[in-house]
Amino acid sequence: MTFLLLLGALIALLYLGMPMFAALFLLPLGVLLYVEGGVPALGEMVIGKLDGYLLVAIPLFMLMAHVMVRGKVVDDLYNAAFAMLRRVRGGVGMATVAACTIFAAISGSSVATALTIGKIAIPQMLRYGMSRRGAFGVVAGGGTLGILIPPSAPMVLYAYVTETSVAALFLAGVIPGLMIAGFFALYVFITEGRAVVPADEPPPEATSVALMRASWSLSLPIFVLGGIYLGIFTATEAAGTGTIYALIVAALIYRALTWRDLLDGVQEATRTSAMLLMIIAGAAIYGYMLTKLRIPQELTQLVADFGLGRTGFLIAMMVLLFVLGLVLESFSIILLTMPAILPLLAALDIDKVWYGVLLTLSLEMALISPPVALNLVVIKAITGAPLAEVNRSIYPYMLMLAFGTALLIAFPDIALWLPRQAGYGG
């Protein structure tokens, strides 16, 4: 099949060491020069693709997350969760899941969630009797919530590429994200029952005090997402307003943010955004090539010939996305697959919001898939544990993510109910 051959050629270029943006430019240009003899209006095509107001939200959300991480707010998040759950069976592990869930709504990054929560939580879990495998697994698994629970930079990019409502996508990720977090917490409750804080150990601080200290960080996702859903500001305006809010909290209330931290955050957001914009520019040419080669029509006919139907197509796509996630990062996968897949979604009557959540879940599984995955490498860096040991810890969480994906395919309303209640979609 032409699409798979082109995809294979692109991955081969990446394995040879070519940067993603360069591969996205050179491969389609070479194909188009051979097939068409040239690429008309190349500049207009690229500029048109980059001229999107929504894209500004991505670096702003990244900067907001960086400011909150450098502001040390995560310590209070974990302490509040620990104070509430410390006496529960496996409570120290469940507190880690809760902290990951909340921090995911602040950072929007799975790697940042695993790194930041892991530094605090892993020593605590080991101290109170959790197994090493259990402690590593819950942080790696909990870290995946970063790109599912809003706000999420990959969801913003998906919304831009597919012309889908960002607010609807953010709402659609809430219930699946909480469902997956619930699976993780239940697994810890069942398997790590011996991890209990001794009854005679005094609490580090009262639950009410811990919650009060964490209230500023807890209020950030409510402020950002509430403003979007109430129509006070757009997603891009929410990213900017949320960044200002984060700066006030980190610099004036916590007094933990320095000018050096702020400069580092701006540089990091700028580098990531520049990389993303270059990839988007290349993806514009890549998408044009797919259209000229009639790849979407070929895929539609292939699905019809095989009689896959909607469910069969979704299962096949989840497998493909998972495999791509082993070698590519989430932004690249969205930009590579959607030009070919978008017409199929319409042909098979697949809701774009629903598919966006399914795509995100598949990317989450790839984030923690051995032999080498970013979340696992982060945990190895934190703990110094052998990568093989870290890898073994993650298999139950991969199964839970796969089960959650299957549930979402079988019952689309898990994702779509909340957006519909808010007035998005049919």
mmCIF file of N, CA and C in Angstrom, residues 13-126:
data_model
loop_
_atom_site.group_PDB
_atom_site.id
_atom_site.type_symbol
_atom_site.label_atom_id
_atom_site.label_comp_id
_atom_site.label_asym_id
_atom_site.label_seq_id
_atom_site.Cartn_x
_atom_site.Cartn_y
_atom_site.Cartn_z
ATOM 1 N N LEU A 13 14.229 7.364 6.946
ATOM 2 C CA LEU A 13 15.025 8.597 6.943
ATOM 3 C C LEU A 13 15.325 9.056 8.373
ATOM 4 N N LEU A 14 14.337 8.919 9.251
ATOM 5 C CA LEU A 14 14.545 9.315 10.648
ATOM 6 C C LEU A 14 15.581 8.428 11.320
ATOM 7 N N TYR A 15 15.544 7.132 11.028
ATOM 8 C CA TYR A 15 16.530 6.217 11.611
ATOM 9 C C TYR A 15 17.933 6.500 11.095
ATOM 10 N N LEU A 16 18.035 7.080 9.915
ATOM 11 C CA LEU A 16 19.345 7.443 9.367
ATOM 12 C C LEU A 16 19.878 8.737 9.990
ATOM 13 N N GLY A 17 19.069 9.344 10.851
ATOM 14 C CA GLY A 17 19.528 10.525 11.576
ATOM 15 C C GLY A 17 19.026 11.847 11.038
ATOM 16 N N MET A 18 18.154 11.815 10.060
ATOM 17 C CA MET A 18 17.638 13.057 9.498
ATOM 18 C C MET A 18 16.598 13.655 10.447
ATOM 19 N N PRO A 19 16.653 14.962 10.730
ATOM 20 C CA PRO A 19 15.629 15.590 11.587
ATOM 21 C C PRO A 19 14.240 15.454 10.984
ATOM 22 N N MET A 20 13.226 15.430 11.855
ATOM 23 C CA MET A 20 11.857 15.221 11.397
ATOM 24 C C MET A 20 11.433 16.266 10.369
ATOM 25 N N PHE A 21 11.706 17.552 10.634
ATOM 26 C CA PHE A 21 11.249 18.594 9.710
ATOM 27 C C PHE A 21 11.902 18.424 8.341
ATOM 28 N N ALA A 22 13.192 18.028 8.316
ATOM 29 C CA ALA A 22 13.894 17.861 7.044
ATOM 30 C C ALA A 22 13.323 16.684 6.262
ATOM 31 N N ALA A 23 13.033 15.577 6.973
ATOM 32 C CA ALA A 23 12.444 14.408 6.307
ATOM 33 C C ALA A 23 11.076 14.754 5.735
ATOM 34 N N LEU A 24 10.296 15.543 6.493
ATOM 35 C CA LEU A 24 8.961 15.918 6.016
ATOM 36 C C LEU A 24 9.018 16.845 4.812
ATOM 37 N N PHE A 25 10.066 17.617 4.690
ATOM 38 C CA PHE A 25 10.225 18.471 3.512
ATOM 39 C C PHE A 25 10.734 17.664 2.315
ATOM 40 N N LEU A 26 11.811 16.904 2.533
ATOM 41 C CA LEU A 26 12.529 16.303 1.412
ATOM 42 C C LEU A 26 11.778 15.140 0.777
ATOM 43 N N LEU A 27 11.167 14.267 1.600
ATOM 44 C CA LEU A 27 10.472 13.111 1.025
ATOM 45 C C LEU A 27 9.326 13.534 0.113
ATOM 46 N N PRO A 28 8.369 14.357 0.583
ATOM 47 C CA PRO A 28 7.287 14.745 -0.326
ATOM 48 C C PRO A 28 7.764 15.595 -1.501
ATOM 49 N N LEU A 29 8.781 16.441 -1.282
ATOM 50 C CA LEU A 29 9.288 17.225 -2.407
ATOM 51 C C LEU A 29 9.871 16.321 -3.480
ATOM 52 N N GLY A 30 10.627 15.303 -3.050
ATOM 53 C CA GLY A 30 11.182 14.363 -4.017
ATOM 54 C C GLY A 30 10.097 13.616 -4.774
ATOM 55 N N VAL A 31 9.078 13.151 -4.045
ATOM 56 C CA VAL A 31 7.976 12.409 -4.678
ATOM 57 C C VAL A 31 7.209 13.317 -5.638
ATOM 58 N N LEU A 32 6.921 14.542 -5.202
ATOM 59 C CA LEU A 32 6.148 15.458 -6.042
ATOM 60 C C LEU A 32 6.927 15.900 -7.276
ATOM 61 N N LEU A 33 8.228 16.089 -7.126
ATOM 62 C CA LEU A 33 9.034 16.437 -8.292
ATOM 63 C C LEU A 33 9.027 15.302 -9.307
ATOM 64 N N TYR A 34 9.029 14.067 -8.801
ATOM 65 C CA TYR A 34 9.011 12.903 -9.700
ATOM 66 C C TYR A 34 7.638 12.722 -10.355
ATOM 67 N N VAL A 35 6.589 12.908 -9.563
ATOM 68 C CA VAL A 35 5.231 12.631 -10.063
ATOM 69 C C VAL A 35 4.654 13.831 -10.807
ATOM 70 N N GLU A 36 4.815 15.039 -10.216
ATOM 71 C CA GLU A 36 4.153 16.226 -10.745
ATOM 72 C C GLU A 36 5.100 17.144 -11.511
ATOM 73 N N GLY A 37 6.392 16.987 -11.273
ATOM 74 C CA GLY A 37 7.343 17.876 -11.918
ATOM 75 C C GLY A 37 7.585 19.172 -11.173
ATOM 76 N N GLY A 38 6.970 19.324 -9.988
ATOM 77 C CA GLY A 38 7.152 20.544 -9.200
ATOM 78 C C GLY A 38 6.084 20.668 -8.143
ATOM 79 N N VAL A 39 6.223 21.706 -7.311
ATOM 80 C CA VAL A 39 5.234 21.973 -6.254
ATOM 81 C C VAL A 39 4.809 23.430 -6.404
ATOM 82 N N PRO A 40 3.659 23.680 -7.022
ATOM 83 C CA PRO A 40 3.220 25.062 -7.223
ATOM 84 C C PRO A 40 2.806 25.716 -5.900
ATOM 85 N N ALA A 41 3.051 27.009 -5.807
ATOM 86 C CA ALA A 41 2.606 27.806 -4.652
ATOM 87 C C ALA A 41 3.073 27.208 -3.337
ATOM 88 N N LEU A 42 4.334 26.781 -3.298
ATOM 89 C CA LEU A 42 4.862 26.140 -2.086
ATOM 90 C C LEU A 42 4.851 27.107 -0.901
ATOM 91 N N GLY A 43 5.309 28.341 -1.138
ATOM 92 C CA GLY A 43 5.362 29.320 -0.050
ATOM 93 C C GLY A 43 3.988 29.622 0.523
ATOM 94 N N GLU A 44 3.008 29.836 -0.350
ATOM 95 C CA GLU A 44 1.645 30.126 0.117
ATOM 96 C C GLU A 44 1.075 28.958 0.909
ATOM 97 N N MET A 45 1.398 27.737 0.485
ATOM 98 C CA MET A 45 0.904 26.559 1.178
ATOM 99 C C MET A 45 1.443 26.498 2.609
ATOM 100 N N VAL A 46 2.738 26.728 2.755
ATOM 101 C CA VAL A 46 3.365 26.647 4.080
ATOM 102 C C VAL A 46 2.882 27.770 4.987
ATOM 103 N N ILE A 47 2.875 29.013 4.451
ATOM 104 C CA ILE A 47 2.439 30.159 5.262
ATOM 105 C C ILE A 47 0.979 29.992 5.672
ATOM 106 N N GLY A 48 0.161 29.501 4.764
ATOM 107 C CA GLY A 48 -1.248 29.293 5.082
ATOM 108 C C GLY A 48 -1.443 28.302 6.214
ATOM 109 N N LYS A 49 -0.591 27.282 6.252
ATOM 110 C CA LYS A 49 -0.708 26.271 7.306
ATOM 111 C C LYS A 49 -0.235 26.815 8.645
ATOM 112 N N LEU A 50 0.756 27.705 8.627
ATOM 113 C CA LEU A 50 1.305 28.225 9.877
ATOM 114 C C LEU A 50 0.514 29.402 10.431
ATOM 115 N N ASP A 51 -0.340 29.982 9.608
ATOM 116 C CA ASP A 51 -1.079 31.176 10.007
ATOM 117 C C ASP A 51 -2.322 30.773 10.785
ATOM 118 N N GLY A 52 -2.099 30.272 12.002
ATOM 119 C CA GLY A 52 -3.208 29.814 12.838
ATOM 120 C C GLY A 52 -3.128 30.387 14.239
ATOM 121 N N TYR A 53 -4.148 31.138 14.639
ATOM 122 C CA TYR A 53 -4.170 31.769 15.965
ATOM 123 C C TYR A 53 -4.110 30.725 17.078
ATOM 124 N N LEU A 54 -4.742 29.566 16.847
ATOM 125 C CA LEU A 54 -4.800 28.529 17.879
ATOM 126 C C LEU A 54 -3.414 27.992 18.228
ATOM 127 N N LEU A 55 -2.488 28.017 17.259
ATOM 128 C CA LEU A 55 -1.143 27.486 17.502
ATOM 129 C C LEU A 55 -0.409 28.244 18.617
ATOM 130 N N VAL A 56 -0.787 29.495 18.841
ATOM 131 C CA VAL A 56 -0.133 30.288 19.882
ATOM 132 C C VAL A 56 -0.377 29.672 21.261
ATOM 133 N N ALA A 57 -1.467 28.922 21.409
ATOM 134 C CA ALA A 57 -1.793 28.335 22.711
ATOM 135 C C ALA A 57 -0.753 27.313 23.150
ATOM 136 N N ILE A 58 -0.108 26.629 22.204
ATOM 137 C CA ILE A 58 0.806 25.544 22.567
ATOM 138 C C ILE A 58 2.017 26.060 23.345
ATOM 139 N N PRO A 59 2.787 27.052 22.837
ATOM 140 C CA PRO A 59 3.919 27.533 23.649
ATOM 141 C C PRO A 59 3.475 28.176 24.956
ATOM 142 N N LEU A 60 2.296 28.801 24.975
ATOM 143 C CA LEU A 60 1.825 29.429 26.213
ATOM 144 C C LEU A 60 1.483 28.387 27.266
ATOM 145 N N PHE A 61 0.836 27.304 26.859
ATOM 146 C CA PHE A 61 0.555 26.225 27.811
ATOM 147 C C PHE A 61 1.861 25.602 28.316
ATOM 148 N N MET A 62 2.844 25.473 27.432
ATOM 149 C CA MET A 62 4.147 24.943 27.850
ATOM 150 C C MET A 62 4.815 25.859 28.870
ATOM 151 N N LEU A 63 4.753 27.163 28.623
ATOM 152 C CA LEU A 63 5.350 28.115 29.559
ATOM 153 C C LEU A 63 4.614 28.089 30.895
ATOM 154 N N MET A 64 3.290 27.993 30.866
ATOM 155 C CA MET A 64 2.507 27.910 32.092
ATOM 156 C C MET A 64 2.935 26.709 32.928
ATOM 157 N N ALA A 65 3.096 25.560 32.276
ATOM 158 C CA ALA A 65 3.518 24.352 32.995
ATOM 159 C C ALA A 65 4.907 24.530 33.583
ATOM 160 N N HIS A 66 5.816 25.107 32.807
ATOM 161 C CA HIS A 66 7.186 25.306 33.286
ATOM 162 C C HIS A 66 7.203 26.194 34.521
ATOM 163 N N VAL A 67 6.431 27.267 34.492
ATOM 164 C CA VAL A 67 6.384 28.199 35.626
ATOM 165 C C VAL A 67 5.863 27.489 36.868
ATOM 166 N N MET A 68 4.809 26.680 36.730
ATOM 167 C CA MET A 68 4.249 25.996 37.892
ATOM 168 C C MET A 68 5.209 24.944 38.442
ATOM 169 N N VAL A 69 5.940 24.278 37.562
ATOM 170 C CA VAL A 69 6.923 23.287 38.026
ATOM 171 C C VAL A 69 8.045 23.984 38.789
ATOM 172 N N ARG A 70 8.590 25.066 38.201
ATOM 173 C CA ARG A 70 9.676 25.788 38.868
ATOM 174 C C ARG A 70 9.197 26.486 40.143
ATOM 175 N N GLY A 71 7.896 26.752 40.235
ATOM 176 C CA GLY A 71 7.349 27.394 41.418
ATOM 177 C C GLY A 71 7.144 26.468 42.591
ATOM 178 N N LYS A 72 7.515 25.184 42.447
ATOM 179 C CA LYS A 72 7.479 24.203 43.539
ATOM 180 C C LYS A 72 6.055 23.901 44.024
ATOM 181 N N VAL A 73 5.055 24.172 43.174
ATOM 182 C CA VAL A 73 3.681 23.924 43.618
ATOM 183 C C VAL A 73 3.375 22.434 43.730
ATOM 184 N N VAL A 74 4.144 21.604 43.023
ATOM 185 C CA VAL A 74 3.856 20.174 43.022
ATOM 186 C C VAL A 74 4.053 19.557 44.405
ATOM 187 N N ASP A 75 4.948 20.115 45.195
ATOM 188 C CA ASP A 75 5.150 19.597 46.552
ATOM 189 C C ASP A 75 3.858 19.659 47.349
ATOM 190 N N ASP A 76 3.151 20.780 47.248
ATOM 191 C CA ASP A 76 1.903 20.928 47.982
ATOM 192 C C ASP A 76 0.813 20.022 47.425
ATOM 193 N N LEU A 77 0.825 19.801 46.103
ATOM 194 C CA LEU A 77 -0.150 18.881 45.517
ATOM 195 C C LEU A 77 0.010 17.483 46.099
ATOM 196 N N TYR A 78 1.238 16.993 46.120
ATOM 197 C CA TYR A 78 1.467 15.642 46.639
ATOM 198 C C TYR A 78 1.176 15.575 48.128
ATOM 199 N N ASN A 79 1.580 16.584 48.877
ATOM 200 C CA ASN A 79 1.350 16.576 50.315
ATOM 201 C C ASN A 79 -0.143 16.556 50.639
ATOM 202 N N ALA A 80 -0.945 17.285 49.853
ATOM 203 C CA ALA A 80 -2.393 17.289 50.083
ATOM 204 C C ALA A 80 -2.991 15.913 49.812
ATOM 205 N N ALA A 81 -2.576 15.290 48.705
ATOM 206 C CA ALA A 81 -3.083 13.949 48.387
ATOM 207 C C ALA A 81 -2.638 12.938 49.436
ATOM 208 N N PHE A 82 -1.393 13.044 49.879
ATOM 209 C CA PHE A 82 -0.869 12.132 50.892
ATOM 210 C C PHE A 82 -1.603 12.310 52.220
ATOM 211 N N ALA A 83 -1.893 13.564 52.587
ATOM 212 C CA ALA A 83 -2.594 13.828 53.844
ATOM 213 C C ALA A 83 -3.995 13.211 53.840
ATOM 214 N N MET A 84 -4.657 13.206 52.691
ATOM 215 C CA MET A 84 -6.020 12.661 52.614
ATOM 216 C C MET A 84 -6.043 11.140 52.553
ATOM 217 N N LEU A 85 -5.013 10.529 51.933
ATOM 218 C CA LEU A 85 -5.072 9.095 51.648
ATOM 219 C C LEU A 85 -4.083 8.264 52.457
ATOM 220 N N ARG A 86 -3.328 8.862 53.340
ATOM 221 C CA ARG A 86 -2.227 8.171 54.010
ATOM 222 C C ARG A 86 -2.678 6.975 54.838
ATOM 223 N N ARG A 87 -3.892 6.990 55.355
ATOM 224 C CA ARG A 87 -4.363 5.891 56.192
ATOM 225 C C ARG A 87 -5.098 4.808 55.402
ATOM 226 N N VAL A 88 -5.290 5.024 54.112
ATOM 227 C CA VAL A 88 -6.004 4.048 53.278
ATOM 228 C C VAL A 88 -5.046 2.948 52.851
ATOM 229 N N ARG A 89 -5.577 1.754 52.644
ATOM 230 C CA ARG A 89 -4.786 0.636 52.126
ATOM 231 C C ARG A 89 -4.142 1.056 50.800
ATOM 232 N N GLY A 90 -2.820 0.958 50.739
ATOM 233 C CA GLY A 90 -2.106 1.394 49.531
ATOM 234 C C GLY A 90 -2.208 2.883 49.292
ATOM 235 N N GLY A 91 -2.498 3.651 50.370
ATOM 236 C CA GLY A 91 -2.783 5.069 50.210
ATOM 237 C C GLY A 91 -1.635 5.881 49.656
ATOM 238 N N VAL A 92 -0.400 5.491 49.974
ATOM 239 C CA VAL A 92 0.733 6.268 49.477
ATOM 240 C C VAL A 92 0.834 6.162 47.959
ATOM 241 N N GLY A 93 0.502 4.993 47.412
ATOM 242 C CA GLY A 93 0.472 4.845 45.955
ATOM 243 C C GLY A 93 -0.721 5.543 45.336
ATOM 244 N N MET A 94 -1.867 5.471 46.008
ATOM 245 C CA MET A 94 -3.058 6.157 45.508
ATOM 246 C C MET A 94 -2.864 7.672 45.542
ATOM 247 N N ALA A 95 -2.130 8.161 46.544
ATOM 248 C CA ALA A 95 -1.819 9.595 46.590
ATOM 249 C C ALA A 95 -0.983 9.999 45.381
ATOM 250 N N THR A 96 -0.094 9.107 44.948
ATOM 251 C CA THR A 96 0.711 9.390 43.753
ATOM 252 C C THR A 96 -0.169 9.491 42.516
ATOM 253 N N VAL A 97 -1.144 8.575 42.388
ATOM 254 C CA VAL A 97 -2.075 8.639 41.260
ATOM 255 C C VAL A 97 -2.858 9.946 41.297
ATOM 256 N N ALA A 98 -3.338 10.321 42.495
ATOM 257 C CA ALA A 98 -4.099 11.570 42.628
ATOM 258 C C ALA A 98 -3.243 12.773 42.268
ATOM 259 N N ALA A 99 -1.998 12.795 42.737
ATOM 260 C CA ALA A 99 -1.110 13.914 42.430
ATOM 261 C C ALA A 99 -0.811 13.984 40.931
ATOM 262 N N CYS A 100 -0.610 12.818 40.303
ATOM 263 C CA CYS A 100 -0.379 12.781 38.850
ATOM 264 C C CYS A 100 -1.593 13.310 38.100
ATOM 265 N N THR A 101 -2.783 12.941 38.563
ATOM 266 C CA THR A 101 -4.015 13.370 37.897
ATOM 267 C C THR A 101 -4.154 14.888 37.942
ATOM 268 N N ILE A 102 -3.896 15.465 39.100
ATOM 269 C CA ILE A 102 -4.034 16.917 39.246
ATOM 270 C C ILE A 102 -2.912 17.643 38.500
ATOM 271 N N PHE A 103 -1.693 17.126 38.644
ATOM 272 C CA PHE A 103 -0.572 17.791 37.984
ATOM 273 C C PHE A 103 -0.686 17.682 36.469
ATOM 274 N N ALA A 104 -1.296 16.599 35.971
ATOM 275 C CA ALA A 104 -1.509 16.465 34.529
ATOM 276 C C ALA A 104 -2.362 17.600 33.992
ATOM 277 N N ALA A 105 -3.332 18.041 34.818
ATOM 278 C CA ALA A 105 -4.194 19.141 34.401
ATOM 279 C C ALA A 105 -3.460 20.480 34.436
ATOM 280 N N ILE A 106 -2.306 20.525 35.075
ATOM 281 C CA ILE A 106 -1.509 21.752 35.116
ATOM 282 C C ILE A 106 -0.437 21.737 34.032
ATOM 283 N N SER A 107 0.252 20.600 33.906
ATOM 284 C CA SER A 107 1.418 20.551 33.023
ATOM 285 C C SER A 107 1.064 20.203 31.580
ATOM 286 N N GLY A 108 0.061 19.317 31.386
ATOM 287 C CA GLY A 108 -0.253 18.875 30.029
ATOM 288 C C GLY A 108 0.840 18.052 29.393
ATOM 289 N N SER A 109 1.793 17.589 30.194
ATOM 290 C CA SER A 109 2.933 16.830 29.675
ATOM 291 C C SER A 109 3.113 15.563 30.485
ATOM 292 N N SER A 110 3.165 14.433 29.800
ATOM 293 C CA SER A 110 3.347 13.162 30.494
ATOM 294 C C SER A 110 4.743 13.047 31.093
ATOM 295 N N VAL A 111 5.743 13.465 30.339
ATOM 296 C CA VAL A 111 7.115 13.363 30.827
ATOM 297 C C VAL A 111 7.324 14.278 32.032
ATOM 298 N N ALA A 112 6.797 15.505 31.962
ATOM 299 C CA ALA A 112 6.921 16.428 33.091
ATOM 300 C C ALA A 112 6.204 15.889 34.320
ATOM 301 N N THR A 113 5.051 15.245 34.112
ATOM 302 C CA THR A 113 4.309 14.676 35.236
ATOM 303 C C THR A 113 5.108 13.565 35.902
ATOM 304 N N ALA A 114 5.638 12.632 35.094
ATOM 305 C CA ALA A 114 6.417 11.520 35.645
ATOM 306 C C ALA A 114 7.668 12.017 36.344
ATOM 307 N N LEU A 115 8.332 12.994 35.758
ATOM 308 C CA LEU A 115 9.577 13.512 36.333
ATOM 309 C C LEU A 115 9.319 14.241 37.649
ATOM 310 N N THR A 116 8.356 15.143 37.648
ATOM 311 C CA THR A 116 8.139 16.005 38.805
ATOM 312 C C THR A 116 7.529 15.234 39.973
ATOM 313 N N ILE A 117 6.498 14.447 39.702
ATOM 314 C CA ILE A 117 5.865 13.668 40.771
ATOM 315 C C ILE A 117 6.807 12.558 41.237
ATOM 316 N N GLY A 118 7.525 11.953 40.289
ATOM 317 C CA GLY A 118 8.398 10.831 40.633
ATOM 318 C C GLY A 118 9.474 11.203 41.634
ATOM 319 N N LYS A 119 10.045 12.405 41.503
ATOM 320 C CA LYS A 119 11.098 12.822 42.426
ATOM 321 C C LYS A 119 10.611 12.851 43.868
ATOM 322 N N ILE A 120 9.349 13.236 44.064
ATOM 323 C CA ILE A 120 8.791 13.332 45.413
ATOM 324 C C ILE A 120 8.207 12.011 45.876
ATOM 325 N N ALA A 121 7.471 11.351 44.980
ATOM 326 C CA ALA A 121 6.633 10.232 45.393
ATOM 327 C C ALA A 121 7.389 8.908 45.536
ATOM 328 N N ILE A 122 8.353 8.634 44.679
ATOM 329 C CA ILE A 122 9.008 7.333 44.721
ATOM 330 C C ILE A 122 9.694 7.075 46.060
ATOM 331 N N PRO A 123 10.479 8.018 46.594
ATOM 332 C CA PRO A 123 11.059 7.767 47.926
ATOM 333 C C PRO A 123 10.006 7.537 49.007
ATOM 334 N N GLN A 124 8.900 8.267 48.948
ATOM 335 C CA GLN A 124 7.832 8.091 49.925
ATOM 336 C C GLN A 124 7.199 6.705 49.823
ATOM 337 N N MET A 125 6.921 6.274 48.603
ATOM 338 C CA MET A 125 6.285 4.963 48.414
ATOM 339 C C MET A 125 7.189 3.841 48.901
ATOM 340 N N LEU A 126 8.473 3.931 48.580
ATOM 341 C CA LEU A 126 9.409 2.896 49.043
ATOM 342 C C LEU A 126 9.543 2.922 50.569
#
